[in-house]
Tab-separated table of N, CA and C in Angstrom:
chain	number	residue	atom	x	y	z
A	135	MET	N	-5.858	9.148	20.815
A	135	MET	CA	-6.847	9.553	19.843
A	135	MET	C	-6.413	10.893	19.224
A	136	ARG	N	-6.563	10.996	17.932
A	136	ARG	CA	-6.170	12.218	17.228
A	136	ARG	C	-7.325	13.199	17.173
A	137	SER	N	-6.981	14.472	17.253
A	137	SER	CA	-7.993	15.516	17.136
A	137	SER	C	-8.443	15.634	15.676
A	138	ASP	N	-9.575	16.281	15.460
A	138	ASP	CA	-10.046	16.510	14.092
A	138	ASP	C	-9.024	17.312	13.295
A	139	GLU	N	-8.379	18.272	13.942
A	139	GLU	CA	-7.365	19.082	13.254
A	139	GLU	C	-6.187	18.205	12.818
A	140	ASP	N	-5.740	17.309	13.696
A	140	ASP	CA	-4.658	16.391	13.331
A	140	ASP	C	-5.083	15.495	12.170
A	141	GLN	N	-6.326	15.021	12.203
A	141	GLN	CA	-6.812	14.158	11.130
A	141	GLN	C	-6.871	14.898	9.795
A	142	ARG	N	-7.295	16.165	9.813
A	142	ARG	CA	-7.308	16.963	8.575
A	142	ARG	C	-5.897	17.111	8.012
A	143	TRP	N	-4.950	17.410	8.895
A	143	TRP	CA	-3.565	17.586	8.467
A	143	TRP	C	-3.001	16.273	7.925
A	144	LEU	N	-3.276	15.164	8.616
A	144	LEU	CA	-2.784	13.860	8.157
A	144	LEU	C	-3.381	13.467	6.812
A	145	ARG	N	-4.626	13.792	6.611
A	145	ARG	CA	-5.275	13.481	5.329
A	145	ARG	C	-4.591	14.219	4.189
A	146	LYS	N	-4.287	15.497	4.414
A	146	LYS	CA	-3.553	16.286	3.418
A	146	LYS	C	-2.167	15.687	3.191
A	147	GLU	N	-1.505	15.307	4.260
A	147	GLU	CA	-0.172	14.701	4.169
A	147	GLU	C	-0.206	13.352	3.442
A	148	LEU	N	-1.256	12.568	3.673
A	148	LEU	CA	-1.393	11.280	2.995
A	148	LEU	C	-1.391	11.472	1.487
A	149	TYR	N	-2.169	12.445	1.007
A	149	TYR	CA	-2.194	12.714	-0.432
A	149	TYR	C	-0.842	13.221	-0.921
A	150	THR	N	-0.194	14.071	-0.151
A	150	THR	CA	1.118	14.584	-0.544
A	150	THR	C	2.132	13.449	-0.639
A	151	VAL	N	2.158	12.580	0.352
A	151	VAL	CA	3.078	11.445	0.353
A	151	VAL	C	2.829	10.558	-0.863
A	152	LEU	N	1.571	10.213	-1.114
A	152	LEU	CA	1.246	9.344	-2.246
A	152	LEU	C	1.555	9.999	-3.589
A	153	GLU	N	1.161	11.247	-3.754
A	153	GLU	CA	1.400	11.935	-5.028
A	153	GLU	C	2.893	12.075	-5.303
A	154	THR	N	3.666	12.398	-4.275
A	154	THR	CA	5.110	12.549	-4.437
A	154	THR	C	5.757	11.214	-4.784
A	155	ALA	N	5.371	10.153	-4.079
A	155	ALA	CA	5.937	8.822	-4.337
A	155	ALA	C	5.570	8.340	-5.738
A	156	MET	N	4.344	8.589	-6.161
A	156	MET	CA	3.938	8.153	-7.499
A	156	MET	C	4.685	8.928	-8.578
A	157	ALA	N	4.818	10.233	-8.398
A	157	ALA	CA	5.545	11.039	-9.384
A	157	ALA	C	7.005	10.578	-9.485
A	158	ALA	N	7.635	10.321	-8.341
A	158	ALA	CA	9.021	9.858	-8.334
A	158	ALA	C	9.156	8.480	-8.979
A	159	SER	N	8.060	7.731	-9.016
A	159	SER	CA	8.058	6.390	-9.610
A	159	SER	C	7.680	6.400	-11.080
A	160	GLY	N	7.364	7.597	-11.603
A	160	GLY	CA	6.961	7.702	-13.005
A	160	GLY	C	5.552	7.188	-13.252
A	161	ILE	N	4.697	7.304	-12.247
A	161	ILE	CA	3.305	6.860	-12.362
A	161	ILE	C	2.403	8.082	-12.241
A	162	ASP	N	1.604	8.326	-13.265
A	162	ASP	CA	0.664	9.450	-13.216
A	162	ASP	C	-0.433	9.162	-12.212
A	163	TRP	N	-0.842	10.189	-11.470
A	163	TRP	CA	-1.922	10.057	-10.494
A	163	TRP	C	-3.241	9.933	-11.248
A	164	PRO	N	-3.904	8.791	-11.141
A	164	PRO	CA	-5.166	8.596	-11.873
A	164	PRO	C	-6.357	9.143	-11.078
A	165	HIS	N	-6.584	10.451	-11.152
A	165	HIS	CA	-7.617	11.102	-10.337
A	165	HIS	C	-8.988	10.447	-10.489
A	166	ASP	N	-9.317	9.989	-11.683
A	166	ASP	CA	-10.634	9.388	-11.894
A	166	ASP	C	-10.687	7.938	-11.417
A	167	MET	N	-9.575	7.430	-10.908
A	167	MET	CA	-9.524	6.048	-10.433
A	167	MET	C	-9.159	5.994	-8.951
A	168	THR	N	-9.629	6.984	-8.208
A	168	THR	CA	-9.332	7.095	-6.788
A	168	THR	C	-10.638	7.165	-6.006
A	169	GLN	N	-10.695	6.426	-4.916
A	169	GLN	CA	-11.826	6.509	-3.999
A	169	GLN	C	-11.283	6.855	-2.630
A	170	ASP	N	-11.714	7.970	-2.092
A	170	ASP	CA	-11.281	8.402	-0.779
A	170	ASP	C	-12.133	7.707	0.278
A	171	ARG	N	-11.486	7.194	1.313
A	171	ARG	CA	-12.181	6.492	2.396
A	171	ARG	C	-11.974	7.182	3.741
A	172	GLY	N	-11.650	8.461	3.729
A	172	GLY	CA	-11.444	9.187	4.983
A	172	GLY	C	-10.027	9.035	5.489
A	173	ASP	N	-9.721	7.881	6.065
A	173	ASP	CA	-8.360	7.662	6.555
A	173	ASP	C	-7.593	6.691	5.663
A	174	SER	N	-8.131	6.449	4.486
A	174	SER	CA	-7.441	5.600	3.519
A	174	SER	C	-7.872	5.983	2.108
A	175	ILE	N	-7.159	5.429	1.146
A	175	ILE	CA	-7.441	5.719	-0.260
A	175	ILE	C	-7.395	4.417	-1.042
A	176	ILE	N	-8.399	4.217	-1.866
A	176	ILE	CA	-8.350	3.143	-2.843
A	176	ILE	C	-7.834	3.789	-4.115
A	177	LEU	N	-6.715	3.303	-4.591
A	177	LEU	CA	-6.068	3.877	-5.765
A	177	LEU	C	-5.899	2.779	-6.801
A	178	LEU	N	-6.608	2.914	-7.893
A	178	LEU	CA	-6.503	1.938	-8.970
A	178	LEU	C	-5.475	2.459	-9.972
A	179	ILE	N	-4.468	1.672	-10.199
A	179	ILE	CA	-3.408	2.069	-11.129
A	179	ILE	C	-3.668	1.358	-12.450
A	180	PRO	N	-3.649	2.093	-13.554
A	180	PRO	CA	-3.951	1.476	-14.855
A	180	PRO	C	-3.045	0.280	-15.167
A	181	ALA	N	-3.604	-0.681	-15.868
A	181	ALA	CA	-2.869	-1.895	-16.230
A	181	ALA	C	-1.673	-1.602	-17.131
A	182	THR	N	-1.619	-0.414	-17.718
A	182	THR	CA	-0.490	-0.050	-18.569
A	182	THR	C	0.786	0.217	-17.770
A	183	VAL	N	0.646	0.408	-16.452
A	183	VAL	CA	1.817	0.616	-15.591
A	183	VAL	C	2.357	-0.760	-15.211
A	184	PRO	N	3.621	-1.027	-15.499
A	184	PRO	CA	4.179	-2.344	-15.165
A	184	PRO	C	4.105	-2.637	-13.659
A	185	LYS	N	3.666	-3.839	-13.334
A	185	LYS	CA	3.537	-4.233	-11.924
A	185	LYS	C	4.891	-4.208	-11.214
A	186	ARG	N	5.942	-4.512	-11.943
A	186	ARG	CA	7.264	-4.468	-11.320
A	186	ARG	C	7.602	-3.037	-10.883
A	187	ARG	N	7.232	-2.041	-11.685
A	187	ARG	CA	7.485	-0.640	-11.309
A	187	ARG	C	6.745	-0.303	-10.020
A	188	ILE	N	5.524	-0.790	-9.894
A	188	ILE	CA	4.751	-0.544	-8.679
A	188	ILE	C	5.434	-1.220	-7.494
A	189	THR	N	5.811	-2.479	-7.684
A	189	THR	CA	6.411	-3.264	-6.605
A	189	THR	C	7.755	-2.698	-6.173
A	190	GLU	N	8.549	-2.324	-7.123
A	190	GLU	CA	9.915	-1.896	-6.820
A	190	GLU	C	9.989	-0.400	-6.526
A	191	ARG	N	9.653	0.405	-7.494
A	191	ARG	CA	9.831	1.858	-7.349
A	191	ARG	C	8.813	2.504	-6.419
A	192	LEU	N	7.539	2.185	-6.612
A	192	LEU	CA	6.525	2.848	-5.787
A	192	LEU	C	6.704	2.496	-4.318
A	193	VAL	N	6.947	1.227	-4.016
A	193	VAL	CA	7.153	0.844	-2.614
A	193	VAL	C	8.363	1.577	-2.047
A	194	HIS	N	9.466	1.616	-2.780
A	194	HIS	CA	10.672	2.317	-2.316
A	194	HIS	C	10.391	3.809	-2.091
A	195	ASN	N	9.763	4.450	-3.061
A	195	ASN	CA	9.501	5.888	-2.942
A	195	ASN	C	8.456	6.199	-1.875
A	196	LEU	N	7.514	5.326	-1.688
A	196	LEU	CA	6.523	5.519	-0.626
A	196	LEU	C	7.201	5.401	0.736
A	197	GLU	N	8.057	4.420	0.871
A	197	GLU	CA	8.811	4.275	2.124
A	197	GLU	C	9.648	5.528	2.400
A	198	ARG	N	10.315	6.037	1.368
A	198	ARG	CA	11.144	7.233	1.520
A	198	ARG	C	10.310	8.438	1.948
A	199	GLU	N	9.163	8.626	1.312
A	199	GLU	CA	8.300	9.764	1.669
A	199	GLU	C	7.739	9.620	3.077
A	200	LEU	N	7.409	8.404	3.470
A	200	LEU	CA	6.923	8.180	4.845
A	200	LEU	C	8.028	8.445	5.860
A	201	ASP	N	9.262	8.080	5.521
A	201	ASP	CA	10.401	8.394	6.394
A	201	ASP	C	10.558	9.904	6.547
A	202	ARG	N	10.450	10.621	5.443
A	202	ARG	CA	10.550	12.089	5.513
A	202	ARG	C	9.451	12.662	6.394
A	203	HIS	N	8.257	12.152	6.217
A	203	HIS	CA	7.131	12.616	7.039
A	203	HIS	C	7.408	12.328	8.517
A	204	ALA	N	7.880	11.116	8.824
A	204	ALA	CA	8.121	10.725	10.212
A	204	ALA	C	9.172	11.616	10.878
A	205	ARG	N	10.195	12.002	10.111
A	205	ARG	CA	11.245	12.854	10.680
A	205	ARG	C	10.741	14.247	11.024
A	206	ARG	N	9.664	14.675	10.385
A	206	ARG	CA	9.123	16.021	10.616
A	206	ARG	C	7.880	15.999	11.502
A	207	SER	N	7.507	14.833	11.996
A	207	SER	CA	6.254	14.705	12.733
A	207	SER	C	6.488	14.259	14.166
A	208	THR	N	5.583	14.673	15.024
A	208	THR	CA	5.591	14.185	16.398
A	208	THR	C	4.766	12.904	16.449
A	209	ALA	N	4.875	12.186	17.525
A	209	ALA	CA	4.204	10.887	17.656
A	209	ALA	C	2.700	10.930	17.356
A	210	PRO	N	1.948	11.918	17.832
A	210	PRO	CA	0.502	11.892	17.577
A	210	PRO	C	0.112	11.964	16.099
A	211	VAL	N	0.993	12.505	15.265
A	211	VAL	CA	0.648	12.629	13.845
A	211	VAL	C	1.610	11.850	12.945
A	212	ARG	N	2.275	10.885	13.517
A	212	ARG	CA	3.122	10.012	12.700
A	212	ARG	C	2.209	9.151	11.832
A	213	MET	N	2.579	9.019	10.582
A	213	MET	CA	1.769	8.271	9.625
A	213	MET	C	2.416	6.918	9.359
A	214	LYS	N	1.625	5.874	9.551
A	214	LYS	CA	2.038	4.518	9.206
A	214	LYS	C	0.995	3.992	8.230
A	215	LEU	N	1.463	3.348	7.176
A	215	LEU	CA	0.539	2.877	6.144
A	215	LEU	C	0.672	1.382	5.921
A	216	ARG	N	-0.452	0.813	5.526
A	216	ARG	CA	-0.468	-0.543	4.997
A	216	ARG	C	-0.862	-0.411	3.534
A	217	LEU	N	-0.079	-1.038	2.665
A	217	LEU	CA	-0.305	-0.980	1.229
A	217	LEU	C	-0.608	-2.382	0.735
A	218	ALA	N	-1.726	-2.549	0.041
A	218	ALA	CA	-2.072	-3.831	-0.560
A	218	ALA	C	-1.837	-3.752	-2.058
A	219	LEU	N	-1.224	-4.802	-2.609
A	219	LEU	CA	-1.010	-4.895	-4.047
A	219	LEU	C	-1.698	-6.155	-4.557
A	220	HIS	N	-2.614	-5.939	-5.495
A	220	HIS	CA	-3.363	-7.025	-6.106
A	220	HIS	C	-3.785	-6.532	-7.487
A	221	ALA	N	-4.014	-7.426	-8.394
A	221	ALA	CA	-4.433	-7.040	-9.745
A	221	ALA	C	-5.698	-7.791	-10.109
A	222	GLY	N	-6.491	-7.186	-10.965
A	222	GLY	CA	-7.687	-7.868	-11.419
A	222	GLY	C	-8.663	-6.928	-12.084
A	223	GLU	N	-9.880	-7.364	-12.130
A	223	GLU	CA	-10.932	-6.636	-12.828
A	223	GLU	C	-11.780	-5.830	-11.846
A	224	VAL	N	-12.109	-4.622	-12.250
A	224	VAL	CA	-13.021	-3.772	-11.485
A	224	VAL	C	-13.995	-3.120	-12.456
A	225	ALA	N	-15.069	-2.604	-11.920
A	225	ALA	CA	-16.058	-1.888	-12.732
A	225	ALA	C	-16.490	-0.657	-11.954
A	226	ARG	N	-17.025	0.291	-12.669
A	226	ARG	CA	-17.526	1.519	-12.037
A	226	ARG	C	-19.035	1.504	-12.137
A	227	ASP	N	-19.705	1.803	-11.041
A	227	ASP	CA	-21.164	1.771	-11.040
A	227	ASP	C	-21.803	3.145	-10.895
A	228	GLY	N	-21.052	4.211	-11.086
A	228	GLY	CA	-21.590	5.554	-10.948
A	228	GLY	C	-21.381	6.145	-9.561
A	229	ARG	N	-21.132	5.302	-8.580
A	229	ARG	CA	-20.864	5.769	-7.215
A	229	ARG	C	-19.454	5.426	-6.765
A	230	GLY	N	-18.784	4.632	-7.561
A	230	GLY	CA	-17.433	4.221	-7.204
A	230	GLY	C	-17.057	2.933	-7.902
A	231	TRP	N	-15.970	2.355	-7.438
A	231	TRP	CA	-15.428	1.146	-8.040
A	231	TRP	C	-15.899	-0.069	-7.275
A	232	ILE	N	-16.189	-1.146	-8.011
A	232	ILE	CA	-16.669	-2.380	-7.401
A	232	ILE	C	-16.001	-3.574	-8.072
A	233	GLY	N	-16.049	-4.709	-7.415
A	233	GLY	CA	-15.556	-5.940	-8.014
A	233	GLY	C	-14.895	-6.842	-6.997
A	234	ARG	N	-14.909	-8.114	-7.285
A	234	ARG	CA	-14.315	-9.111	-6.396
A	234	ARG	C	-12.833	-8.822	-6.147
A	235	ASP	N	-12.100	-8.432	-7.192
A	235	ASP	CA	-10.668	-8.168	-7.013
A	235	ASP	C	-10.423	-6.938	-6.142
A	236	LEU	N	-11.292	-5.955	-6.218
A	236	LEU	CA	-11.191	-4.793	-5.335
A	236	LEU	C	-11.474	-5.221	-3.894
A	237	ASN	N	-12.486	-6.069	-3.710
A	237	ASN	CA	-12.776	-6.596	-2.373
A	237	ASN	C	-11.562	-7.330	-1.816
A	238	THR	N	-10.906	-8.118	-2.664
A	238	THR	CA	-9.715	-8.851	-2.233
A	238	THR	C	-8.629	-7.885	-1.780
A	239	ALA	N	-8.397	-6.827	-2.537
A	239	ALA	CA	-7.380	-5.834	-2.158
A	239	ALA	C	-7.728	-5.185	-0.815
A	240	CYS	N	-8.994	-4.864	-0.613
A	240	CYS	CA	-9.414	-4.261	0.659
A	240	CYS	C	-9.220	-5.236	1.814
A	241	ARG	N	-9.485	-6.497	1.585
A	241	ARG	CA	-9.282	-7.505	2.632
A	241	ARG	C	-7.791	-7.713	2.909
A	242	LEU	N	-6.972	-7.597	1.871
A	242	LEU	CA	-5.519	-7.699	2.067
A	242	LEU	C	-5.009	-6.588	2.973
A	243	VAL	N	-5.441	-5.376	2.713
A	243	VAL	CA	-4.928	-4.247	3.494
A	243	VAL	C	-5.409	-4.318	4.942
A	244	ASP	N	-6.532	-4.982	5.184
A	244	ASP	CA	-7.054	-5.134	6.541
A	244	ASP	C	-6.630	-6.427	7.216
A	245	LEU	N	-5.805	-7.203	6.575
A	245	LEU	CA	-5.367	-8.481	7.112
A	245	LEU	C	-4.696	-8.273	8.478
A	246	PRO	N	-5.169	-8.957	9.518
A	246	PRO	CA	-4.556	-8.783	10.843
A	246	PRO	C	-3.046	-9.003	10.846
A	247	ALA	N	-2.554	-9.942	10.059
A	247	ALA	CA	-1.104	-10.192	10.023
A	247	ALA	C	-0.339	-8.962	9.528
A	248	GLY	N	-0.923	-8.180	8.641
A	248	GLY	CA	-0.287	-6.942	8.184
A	248	GLY	C	-0.243	-5.899	9.280
A	249	ARG	N	-1.340	-5.770	10.001
A	249	ARG	CA	-1.373	-4.842	11.144
A	249	ARG	C	-0.348	-5.246	12.197
A	250	GLU	N	-0.317	-6.556	12.485
A	250	GLU	CA	0.609	-7.069	13.497
A	250	GLU	C	2.060	-6.869	13.073
A	251	ALA	N	2.367	-7.084	11.805
A	251	ALA	CA	3.739	-6.910	11.317
A	251	ALA	C	4.185	-5.457	11.461
A	252	LEU	N	3.299	-4.531	11.160
A	252	LEU	CA	3.638	-3.110	11.293
A	252	LEU	C	3.783	-2.729	12.765
A	253	ALA	N	2.903	-3.232	13.606
A	253	ALA	CA	2.982	-2.945	15.039
A	253	ALA	C	4.246	-3.537	15.669
A	254	ALA	N	4.691	-4.679	15.154
A	254	ALA	CA	5.882	-5.349	15.701
A	254	ALA	C	7.183	-4.659	15.308
A	255	ALA	N	7.112	-3.718	14.385
A	255	ALA	CA	8.301	-2.980	13.933
A	255	ALA	C	8.063	-1.492	14.183
A	256	PRO	N	8.245	-1.030	15.427
A	256	PRO	CA	7.901	0.354	15.768
A	256	PRO	C	8.641	1.409	14.945
A	257	GLU	N	9.816	1.051	14.390
A	257	GLU	CA	10.569	2.018	13.582
A	257	GLU	C	10.057	2.082	12.146
A	258	ALA	N	9.235	1.118	11.744
A	258	ALA	CA	8.748	1.053	10.362
A	258	ALA	C	7.548	1.968	10.151
A	259	ASN	N	7.400	2.410	8.923
A	259	ASN	CA	6.289	3.287	8.544
A	259	ASN	C	5.362	2.637	7.534
A	260	LEU	N	5.739	1.471	7.023
A	260	LEU	CA	4.994	0.869	5.918
A	260	LEU	C	4.999	-0.653	6.041
A	261	ALA	N	3.841	-1.238	5.791
A	261	ALA	CA	3.733	-2.687	5.620
A	261	ALA	C	3.118	-2.911	4.248
A	262	VAL	N	3.734	-3.774	3.460
A	262	VAL	CA	3.250	-4.088	2.122
A	262	VAL	C	2.683	-5.509	2.170
A	263	VAL	N	1.428	-5.639	1.759
A	263	VAL	CA	0.770	-6.940	1.726
A	263	VAL	C	0.375	-7.202	0.279
A	264	VAL	N	0.878	-8.299	-0.280
A	264	VAL	CA	0.569	-8.616	-1.672
A	264	VAL	C	-0.176	-9.941	-1.736
A	265	SER	N	-1.024	-10.047	-2.721
A	265	SER	CA	-1.750	-11.296	-2.946
A	265	SER	C	-0.773	-12.362	-3.427
A	266	ASP	N	-1.188	-13.614	-3.295
A	266	ASP	CA	-0.347	-14.708	-3.761
A	266	ASP	C	-0.116	-14.605	-5.271
A	267	SER	N	-1.142	-14.214	-6.014
A	267	SER	CA	-0.974	-14.090	-7.470
A	267	SER	C	0.009	-12.973	-7.819
A	268	TRP	N	-0.002	-11.860	-7.074
A	268	TRP	CA	0.962	-10.772	-7.306
A	268	TRP	C	2.365	-11.264	-6.975
A	269	TYR	N	2.481	-11.962	-5.859
A	269	TYR	CA	3.796	-12.476	-5.459
A	269	TYR	C	4.351	-13.423	-6.522
A	270	ARG	N	3.545	-14.407	-6.938
A	270	ARG	CA	4.010	-15.390	-7.917
A	270	ARG	C	4.280	-14.756	-9.276
A	271	GLY	N	3.449	-13.792	-9.690
A	271	GLY	CA	3.576	-13.214	-11.019
A	271	GLY	C	4.573	-12.083	-11.135
A	272	VAL	N	4.884	-11.414	-10.028
A	272	VAL	CA	5.770	-10.244	-10.084
A	272	VAL	C	7.021	-10.447	-9.230
A	273	VAL	N	6.840	-10.625	-7.943
A	273	VAL	CA	7.977	-10.686	-7.024
A	273	VAL	C	8.830	-11.923	-7.279
A	274	PHE	N	8.205	-13.101	-7.285
A	274	PHE	CA	8.932	-14.355	-7.394
A	274	PHE	C	9.699	-14.481	-8.708
A	275	GLN	N	9.269	-13.751	-9.725
A	275	GLN	CA	9.924	-13.840	-11.038
A	275	GLN	C	11.300	-13.192	-11.053
A	276	ASP	N	11.625	-12.417	-10.022
A	276	ASP	CA	12.909	-11.719	-9.981
A	276	ASP	C	13.612	-12.038	-8.667
A	277	PRO	N	14.673	-12.843	-8.690
A	277	PRO	CA	15.375	-13.218	-7.460
A	277	PRO	C	15.855	-12.015	-6.643
A	278	VAL	N	16.183	-10.910	-7.307
A	278	VAL	CA	16.615	-9.715	-6.585
A	278	VAL	C	15.462	-9.165	-5.754
A	279	LEU	N	14.263	-9.133	-6.326
A	279	LEU	CA	13.101	-8.670	-5.570
A	279	LEU	C	12.815	-9.603	-4.399
A	280	VAL	N	12.886	-10.896	-4.640
A	280	VAL	CA	12.617	-11.871	-3.581
A	280	VAL	C	13.548	-11.634	-2.400
A	281	GLU	N	14.834	-11.496	-2.691
A	281	GLU	CA	15.814	-11.314	-1.619
A	281	GLU	C	15.674	-9.935	-0.973
A	282	HIS	N	15.525	-8.908	-1.793
A	282	HIS	CA	15.460	-7.545	-1.266
A	282	HIS	C	14.244	-7.348	-0.362
A	283	PHE	N	13.098	-7.826	-0.807
A	283	PHE	CA	11.875	-7.561	-0.060
A	283	PHE	C	11.635	-8.542	1.079
A	284	ALA	N	12.201	-9.729	1.011
A	284	ALA	CA	12.067	-10.713	2.092
A	284	ALA	C	10.621	-10.808	2.592
A	285	PHE	N	9.721	-11.098	1.680
A	285	PHE	CA	8.319	-11.259	2.049
A	285	PHE	C	8.141	-12.499	2.918
A	286	ARG	N	7.156	-12.440	3.785
A	286	ARG	CA	6.795	-13.559	4.643
A	286	ARG	C	5.399	-14.036	4.242
A	287	ARG	N	5.245	-15.325	4.037
A	287	ARG	CA	3.970	-15.912	3.612
A	287	ARG	C	3.072	-16.093	4.835
A	288	VAL	N	1.811	-15.664	4.701
A	288	VAL	CA	0.838	-15.801	5.789
A	288	VAL	C	-0.485	-16.319	5.230
A	289	PRO	N	-1.275	-16.982	6.053
A	289	PRO	CA	-2.598	-17.411	5.599
A	289	PRO	C	-3.479	-16.200	5.300
A	290	PHE	N	-4.279	-16.307	4.275
A	290	PHE	CA	-5.208	-15.246	3.890
A	290	PHE	C	-6.572	-15.902	3.714
A	291	VAL	N	-7.264	-16.059	4.835
A	291	VAL	CA	-8.561	-16.720	4.854
A	291	VAL	C	-9.562	-15.725	5.440
A	292	VAL	N	-10.417	-15.208	4.583
A	292	VAL	CA	-11.428	-14.252	5.007
A	292	VAL	C	-12.570	-14.275	4.000
A	293	LYS	N	-13.772	-14.344	4.511
A	293	LYS	CA	-14.975	-14.418	3.685
A	293	LYS	C	-14.788	-15.395	2.531
A	294	GLU	N	-14.813	-14.921	1.288
A	294	GLU	CA	-14.743	-15.820	0.137
A	294	GLU	C	-13.319	-16.173	-0.291
A	295	VAL	N	-12.316	-15.715	0.439
A	295	VAL	CA	-10.916	-15.951	0.075
A	295	VAL	C	-10.299	-17.008	0.997
A	296	ASP	N	-9.688	-18.010	0.395
A	296	ASP	CA	-8.929	-19.017	1.139
A	296	ASP	C	-7.626	-19.219	0.365
A	297	ASP	N	-6.610	-18.447	0.730
A	297	ASP	CA	-5.378	-18.391	-0.044
A	297	ASP	C	-4.233	-18.038	0.899
A	298	HIS	N	-3.157	-17.508	0.339
A	298	HIS	CA	-2.039	-16.977	1.102
A	298	HIS	C	-1.761	-15.566	0.625
A	299	ALA	N	-1.195	-14.782	1.504
A	299	ALA	CA	-0.726	-13.448	1.162
A	299	ALA	C	0.741	-13.379	1.571
A	300	TRP	N	1.384	-12.333	1.154
A	300	TRP	CA	2.802	-12.141	1.452
A	300	TRP	C	2.988	-10.748	2.043
A	301	ILE	N	3.747	-10.664	3.143
A	301	ILE	CA	3.926	-9.394	3.863
A	301	ILE	C	5.398	-9.013	3.889
A	302	HIS	N	5.625	-7.732	3.670
A	302	HIS	CA	6.974	-7.160	3.754
A	302	HIS	C	6.888	-5.858	4.533
A	303	VAL	N	7.745	-5.707	5.513
A	303	VAL	CA	7.864	-4.443	6.257
A	303	VAL	C	9.254	-3.905	5.941
A	304	PRO	N	9.306	-2.856	5.090
A	304	PRO	CA	10.625	-2.319	4.704
A	304	PRO	C	11.415	-1.786	5.889
A	305	ARG	N	12.717	-1.914	5.785
A	305	ARG	CA	13.598	-1.299	6.793
A	305	ARG	C	13.533	0.212	6.622
A	306	THR	N	13.587	0.920	7.697
A	306	THR	CA	13.584	2.372	7.599
A	306	THR	C	15.009	2.869	7.408
A	307	THR	N	15.099	4.067	6.841
A	307	THR	CA	16.422	4.665	6.618
A	307	THR	C	16.720	5.757	7.617
A	308	SER	N	15.760	6.054	8.485
A	308	SER	CA	16.012	7.135	9.458
A	308	SER	C	16.693	6.633	10.701
């Protein structure tokens, strides 16, 4: 169990890792499209950002920043992330972002298969879980991405969703 002080430090580090990875990917941080969840962040990236850039560059740069963090951290404050990629419609209700597609993204990031994949690779710092529509529309369209990312197809059945998701655990460079 982490102390409150460790959690405060990790929260600051989470934002640093994300902001650095996004900047390196050429993606502006959309401050008005962020919802903080304490130990996680819902980050809505504008539709004007190409999905391929998110899939390729952001994942690579996020992995790199997590590797840097891991090399400077002890076990109690090592950061491991699960990243969900999905696209769709959302709305703002004055208290935050809502919508079926946002719910789907949240369910993707909590998918037990994603947790298990990250746990099964103790050297890894990141698990990427993408919706079937993201996989078919972005990843599958580029054979280099398909081969490089080596996603694994898993069932995605939860509440109102009965589909498949795709999981990738990047190799670490450390």
